[in-house]
PDB file of C-alpha atoms and ligand atoms in Angstrom:
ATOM      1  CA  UNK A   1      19.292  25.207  24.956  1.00 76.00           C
ATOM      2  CA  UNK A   2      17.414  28.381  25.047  1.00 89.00           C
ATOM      3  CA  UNK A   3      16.503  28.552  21.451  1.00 94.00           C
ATOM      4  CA  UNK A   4      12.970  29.878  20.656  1.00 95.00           C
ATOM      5  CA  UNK A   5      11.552  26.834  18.465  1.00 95.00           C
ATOM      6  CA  UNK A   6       7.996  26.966  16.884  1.00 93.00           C
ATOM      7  CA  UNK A   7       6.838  23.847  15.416  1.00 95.00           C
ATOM      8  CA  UNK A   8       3.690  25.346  12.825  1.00 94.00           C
ATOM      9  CA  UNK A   9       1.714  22.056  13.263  1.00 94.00           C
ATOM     10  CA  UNK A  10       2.021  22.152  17.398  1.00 95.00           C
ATOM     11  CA  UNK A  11       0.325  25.099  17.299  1.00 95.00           C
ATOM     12  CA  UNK A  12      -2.166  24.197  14.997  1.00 96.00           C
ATOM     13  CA  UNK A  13      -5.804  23.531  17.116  1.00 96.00           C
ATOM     14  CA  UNK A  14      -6.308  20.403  15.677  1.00 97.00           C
ATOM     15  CA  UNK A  15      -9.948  20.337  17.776  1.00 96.00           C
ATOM     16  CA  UNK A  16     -11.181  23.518  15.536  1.00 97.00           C
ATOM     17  CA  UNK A  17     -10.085  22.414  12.373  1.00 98.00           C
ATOM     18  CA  UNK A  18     -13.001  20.274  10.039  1.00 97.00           C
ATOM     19  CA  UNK A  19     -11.276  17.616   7.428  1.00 98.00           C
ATOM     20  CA  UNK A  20     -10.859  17.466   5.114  1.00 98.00           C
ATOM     21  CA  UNK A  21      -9.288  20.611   4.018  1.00 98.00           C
ATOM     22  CA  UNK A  22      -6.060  21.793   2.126  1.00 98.00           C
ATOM     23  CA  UNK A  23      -4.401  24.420   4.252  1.00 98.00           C
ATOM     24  CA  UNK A  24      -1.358  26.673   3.705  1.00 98.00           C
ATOM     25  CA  UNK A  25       0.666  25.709   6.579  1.00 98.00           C
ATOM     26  CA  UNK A  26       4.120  27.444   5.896  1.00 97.00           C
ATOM     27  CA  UNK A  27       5.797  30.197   3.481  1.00 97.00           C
ATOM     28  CA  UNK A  28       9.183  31.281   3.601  1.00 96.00           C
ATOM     29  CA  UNK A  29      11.547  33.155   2.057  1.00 97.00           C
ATOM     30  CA  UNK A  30      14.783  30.888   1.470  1.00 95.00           C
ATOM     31  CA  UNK A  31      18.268  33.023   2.352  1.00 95.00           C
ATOM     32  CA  UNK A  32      20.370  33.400  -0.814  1.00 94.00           C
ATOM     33  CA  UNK A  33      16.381  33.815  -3.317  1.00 94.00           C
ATOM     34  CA  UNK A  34      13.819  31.957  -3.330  1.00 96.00           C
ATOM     35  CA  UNK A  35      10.736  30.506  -1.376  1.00 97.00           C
ATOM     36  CA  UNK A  36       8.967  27.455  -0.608  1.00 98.00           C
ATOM     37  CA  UNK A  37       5.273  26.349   0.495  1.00 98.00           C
ATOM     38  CA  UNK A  38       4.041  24.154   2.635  1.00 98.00           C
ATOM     39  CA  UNK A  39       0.398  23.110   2.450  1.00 98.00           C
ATOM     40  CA  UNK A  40      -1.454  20.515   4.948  1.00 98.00           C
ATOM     41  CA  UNK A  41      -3.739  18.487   2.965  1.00 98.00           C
ATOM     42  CA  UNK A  42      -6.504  16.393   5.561  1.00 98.00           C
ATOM     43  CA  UNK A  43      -7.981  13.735   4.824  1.00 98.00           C
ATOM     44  CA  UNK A  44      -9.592  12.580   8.041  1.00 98.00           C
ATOM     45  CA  UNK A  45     -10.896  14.567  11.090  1.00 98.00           C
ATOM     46  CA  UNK A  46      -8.091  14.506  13.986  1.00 98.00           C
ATOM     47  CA  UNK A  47      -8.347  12.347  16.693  1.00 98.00           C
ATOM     48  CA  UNK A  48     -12.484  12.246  16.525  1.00 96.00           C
ATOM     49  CA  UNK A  49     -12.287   9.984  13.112  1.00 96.00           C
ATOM     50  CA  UNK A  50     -10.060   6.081  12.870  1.00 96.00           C
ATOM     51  CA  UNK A  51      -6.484   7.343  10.841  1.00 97.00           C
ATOM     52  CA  UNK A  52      -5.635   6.095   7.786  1.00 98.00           C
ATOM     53  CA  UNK A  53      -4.451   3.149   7.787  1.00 98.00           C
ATOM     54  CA  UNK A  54      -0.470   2.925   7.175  1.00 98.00           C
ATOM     55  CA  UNK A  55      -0.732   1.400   4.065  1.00 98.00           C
ATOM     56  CA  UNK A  56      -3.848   4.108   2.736  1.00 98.00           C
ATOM     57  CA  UNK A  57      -1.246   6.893   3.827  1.00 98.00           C
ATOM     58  CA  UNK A  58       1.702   5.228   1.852  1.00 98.00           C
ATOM     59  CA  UNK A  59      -0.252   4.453  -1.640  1.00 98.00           C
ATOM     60  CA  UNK A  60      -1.856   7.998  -1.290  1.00 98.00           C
ATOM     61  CA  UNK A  61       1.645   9.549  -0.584  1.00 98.00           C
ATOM     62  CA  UNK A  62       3.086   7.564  -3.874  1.00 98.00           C
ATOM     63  CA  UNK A  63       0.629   8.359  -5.902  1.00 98.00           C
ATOM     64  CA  UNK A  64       0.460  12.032  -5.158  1.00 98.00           C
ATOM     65  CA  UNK A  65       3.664  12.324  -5.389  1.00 98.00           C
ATOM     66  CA  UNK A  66       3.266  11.538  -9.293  1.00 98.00           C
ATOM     67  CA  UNK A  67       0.326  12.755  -9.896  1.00 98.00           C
ATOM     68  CA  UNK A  68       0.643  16.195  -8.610  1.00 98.00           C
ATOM     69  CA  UNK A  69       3.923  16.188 -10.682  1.00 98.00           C
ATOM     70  CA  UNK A  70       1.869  15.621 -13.944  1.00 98.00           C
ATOM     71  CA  UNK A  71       0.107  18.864 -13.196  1.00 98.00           C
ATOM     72  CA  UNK A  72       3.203  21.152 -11.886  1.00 98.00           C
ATOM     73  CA  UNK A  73       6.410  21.196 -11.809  1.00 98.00           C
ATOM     74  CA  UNK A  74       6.348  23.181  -8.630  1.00 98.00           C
ATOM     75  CA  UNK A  75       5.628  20.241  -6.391  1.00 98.00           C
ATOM     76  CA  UNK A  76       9.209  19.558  -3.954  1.00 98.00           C
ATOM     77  CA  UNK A  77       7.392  17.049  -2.225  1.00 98.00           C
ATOM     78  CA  UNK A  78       4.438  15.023  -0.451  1.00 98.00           C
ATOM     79  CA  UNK A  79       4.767  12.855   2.699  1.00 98.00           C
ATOM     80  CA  UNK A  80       2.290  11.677   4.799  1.00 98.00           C
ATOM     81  CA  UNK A  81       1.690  12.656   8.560  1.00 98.00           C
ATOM     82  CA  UNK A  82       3.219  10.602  11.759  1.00 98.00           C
ATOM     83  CA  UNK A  83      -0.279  10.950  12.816  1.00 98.00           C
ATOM     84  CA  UNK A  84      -1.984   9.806   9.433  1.00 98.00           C
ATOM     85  CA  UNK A  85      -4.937  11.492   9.262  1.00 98.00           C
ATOM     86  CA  UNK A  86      -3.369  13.660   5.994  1.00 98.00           C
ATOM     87  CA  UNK A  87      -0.065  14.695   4.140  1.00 98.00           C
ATOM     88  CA  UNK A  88       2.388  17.215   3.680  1.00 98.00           C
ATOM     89  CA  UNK A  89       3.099  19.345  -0.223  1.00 98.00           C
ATOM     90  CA  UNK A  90       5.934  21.028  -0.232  1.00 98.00           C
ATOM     91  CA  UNK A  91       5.936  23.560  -3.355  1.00 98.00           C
ATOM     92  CA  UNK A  92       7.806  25.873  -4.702  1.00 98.00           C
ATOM     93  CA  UNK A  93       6.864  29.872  -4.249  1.00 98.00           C
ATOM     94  CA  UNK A  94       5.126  29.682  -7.358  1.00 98.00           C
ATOM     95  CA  UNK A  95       2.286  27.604  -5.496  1.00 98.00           C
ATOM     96  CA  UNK A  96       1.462  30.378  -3.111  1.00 98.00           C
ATOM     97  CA  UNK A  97      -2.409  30.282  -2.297  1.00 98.00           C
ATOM     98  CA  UNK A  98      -4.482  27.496  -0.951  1.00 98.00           C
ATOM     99  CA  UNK A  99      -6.447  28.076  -4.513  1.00 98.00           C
ATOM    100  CA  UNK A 100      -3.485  27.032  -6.119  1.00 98.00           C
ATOM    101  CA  UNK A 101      -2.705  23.853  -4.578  1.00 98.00           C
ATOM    102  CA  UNK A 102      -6.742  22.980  -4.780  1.00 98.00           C
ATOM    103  CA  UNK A 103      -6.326  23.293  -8.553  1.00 98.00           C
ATOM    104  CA  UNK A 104      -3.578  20.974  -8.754  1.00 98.00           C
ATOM    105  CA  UNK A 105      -4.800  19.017  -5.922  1.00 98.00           C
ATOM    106  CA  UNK A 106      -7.804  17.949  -7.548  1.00 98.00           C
ATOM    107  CA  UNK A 107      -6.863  16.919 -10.609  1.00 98.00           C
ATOM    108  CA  UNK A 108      -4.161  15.040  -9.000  1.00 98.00           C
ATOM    109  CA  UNK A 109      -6.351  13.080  -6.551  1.00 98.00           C
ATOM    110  CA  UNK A 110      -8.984  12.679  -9.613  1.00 98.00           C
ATOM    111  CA  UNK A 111      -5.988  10.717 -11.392  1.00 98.00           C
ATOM    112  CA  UNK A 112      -5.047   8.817  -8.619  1.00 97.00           C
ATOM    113  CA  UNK A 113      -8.541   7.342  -9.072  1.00 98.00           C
ATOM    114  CA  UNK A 114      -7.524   6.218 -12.554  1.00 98.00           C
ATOM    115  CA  UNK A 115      -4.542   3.984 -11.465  1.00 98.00           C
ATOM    116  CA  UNK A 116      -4.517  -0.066 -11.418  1.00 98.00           C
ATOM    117  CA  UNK A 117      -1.062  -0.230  -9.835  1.00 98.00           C
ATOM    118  CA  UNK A 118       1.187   1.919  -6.939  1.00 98.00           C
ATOM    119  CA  UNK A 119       3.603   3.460  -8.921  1.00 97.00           C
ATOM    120  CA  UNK A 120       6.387   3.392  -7.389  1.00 97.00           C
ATOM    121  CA  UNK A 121       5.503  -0.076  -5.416  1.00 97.00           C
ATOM    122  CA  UNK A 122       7.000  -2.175  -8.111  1.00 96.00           C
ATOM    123  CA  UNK A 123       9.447  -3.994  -6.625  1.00 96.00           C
ATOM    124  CA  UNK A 124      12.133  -3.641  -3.421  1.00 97.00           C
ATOM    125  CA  UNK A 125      13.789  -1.565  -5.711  1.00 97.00           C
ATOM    126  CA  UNK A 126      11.441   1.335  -5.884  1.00 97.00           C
ATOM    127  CA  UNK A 127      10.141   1.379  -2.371  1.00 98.00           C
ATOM    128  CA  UNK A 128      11.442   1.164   1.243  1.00 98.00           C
ATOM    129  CA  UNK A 129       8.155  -1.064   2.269  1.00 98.00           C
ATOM    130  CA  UNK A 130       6.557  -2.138  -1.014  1.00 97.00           C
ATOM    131  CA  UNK A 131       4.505  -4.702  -0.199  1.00 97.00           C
ATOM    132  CA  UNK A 132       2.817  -2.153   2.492  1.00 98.00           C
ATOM    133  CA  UNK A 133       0.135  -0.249   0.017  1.00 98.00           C
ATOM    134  CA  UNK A 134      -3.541  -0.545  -0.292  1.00 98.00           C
ATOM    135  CA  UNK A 135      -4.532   1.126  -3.395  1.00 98.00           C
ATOM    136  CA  UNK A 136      -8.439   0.278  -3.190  1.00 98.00           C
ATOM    137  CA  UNK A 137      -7.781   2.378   0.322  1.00 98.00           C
ATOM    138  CA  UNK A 138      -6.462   4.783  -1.314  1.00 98.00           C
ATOM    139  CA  UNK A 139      -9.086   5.145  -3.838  1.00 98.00           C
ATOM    140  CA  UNK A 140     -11.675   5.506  -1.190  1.00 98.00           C
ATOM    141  CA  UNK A 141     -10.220   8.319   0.412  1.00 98.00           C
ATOM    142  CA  UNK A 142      -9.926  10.073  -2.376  1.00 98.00           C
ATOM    143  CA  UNK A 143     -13.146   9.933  -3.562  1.00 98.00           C
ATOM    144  CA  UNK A 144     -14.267  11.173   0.139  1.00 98.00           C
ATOM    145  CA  UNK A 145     -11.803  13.781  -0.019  1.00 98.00           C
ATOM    146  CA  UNK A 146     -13.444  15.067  -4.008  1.00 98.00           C
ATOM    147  CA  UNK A 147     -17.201  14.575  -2.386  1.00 98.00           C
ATOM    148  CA  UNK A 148     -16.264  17.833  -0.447  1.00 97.00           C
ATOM    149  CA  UNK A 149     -14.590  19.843  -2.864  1.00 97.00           C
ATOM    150  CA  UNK A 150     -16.465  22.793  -2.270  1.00 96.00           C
ATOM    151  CA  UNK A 151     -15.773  23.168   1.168  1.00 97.00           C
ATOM    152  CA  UNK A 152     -11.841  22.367   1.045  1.00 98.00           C
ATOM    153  CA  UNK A 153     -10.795  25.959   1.625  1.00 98.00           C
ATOM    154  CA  UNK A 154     -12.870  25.813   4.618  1.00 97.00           C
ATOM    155  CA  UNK A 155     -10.403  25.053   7.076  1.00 97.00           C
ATOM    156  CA  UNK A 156     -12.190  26.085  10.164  1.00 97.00           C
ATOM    157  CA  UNK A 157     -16.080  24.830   8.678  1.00 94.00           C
ATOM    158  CA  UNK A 158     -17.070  28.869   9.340  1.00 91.00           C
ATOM    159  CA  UNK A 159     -18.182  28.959   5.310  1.00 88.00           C
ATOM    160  CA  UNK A 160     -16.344  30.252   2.864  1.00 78.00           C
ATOM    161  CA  UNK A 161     -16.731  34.288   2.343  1.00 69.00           C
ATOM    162  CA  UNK A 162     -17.960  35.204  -0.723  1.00 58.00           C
TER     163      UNK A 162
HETATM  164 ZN1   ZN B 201       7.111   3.747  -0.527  1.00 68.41          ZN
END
């Protein structure tokens, strides 16, 4: 194979980046009309802080994944990273600015501190691993992730121009 691939996130520097953060991480043009977004949402600082725990990462990733819903309907999708220190938004073109996403993004993360229950971790019906969620976890990052809203958009910590 000779194909030229370029994985976004492999060439991110994850050693100059300061979490958390919501990052545009991909915009594209889809062939036939169309485009989607992809934004990198941090929540802890790459390989220097612990990772989420797996069961943090899953309740945040079911939660946002309603959450951000209730405040557009331009969300495609959130998963959480392999490496859980954050998660993935897809969106649609509409959602096309790092602003953007903060203004749903906050909200949404401000409702997930709100919920008594996963939704979504009902039963073995609704989830592939439902017993694997820890909503107080959850919580917490959240609330570490609002303490620093005004320095989200801050991806590299080099302040925000004005
Ligand atoms: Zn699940």
């Amino acid at each position: 194979m000779t194909k030229k691939v370029v994985v976004e996130s492999f060439e991110l520097d994850h050693e100059a980046v300061v979490a958390p953060y919501i990052r545009k991480a991909g915009d594209r043009e889809i062939p036939g009309g169309g485009r989607v977004c992809k934004y990198d949402l941090r929540f802890t600082q790459p390989n220097t802080e612990p990772h989420m725990p797996i069961e943090t990462a899953h309740s945040i990733e079911h939660i946002l994944a309603f959450t951000l819903r209730e405040f557009s309907d331009d969300i495609i999708g959130v998963s959480p990273m392999g490496c859980l220190t954050g998660m993935y938004v897809i969106t649609t073109g509409v959602i096309d600015t790092p602003e953007k996403m903060k203004d749903i993004v906050i909200p949404g993360l401000g409702r997930l501190l709100e919920f008594d229950a996963v939704p979504g971790a009902e039963s073995a019906k609704s989830c592939g691993t439902y017993l694997l969620h820890d909503l107080e976890g959850a919580k917490q990052r959240a609330r570490a992730f609002l303490a620093k809203e005004s320095e989200l958009l801050d991806v590299y910590g080099h302040g925000l121009a004005e």
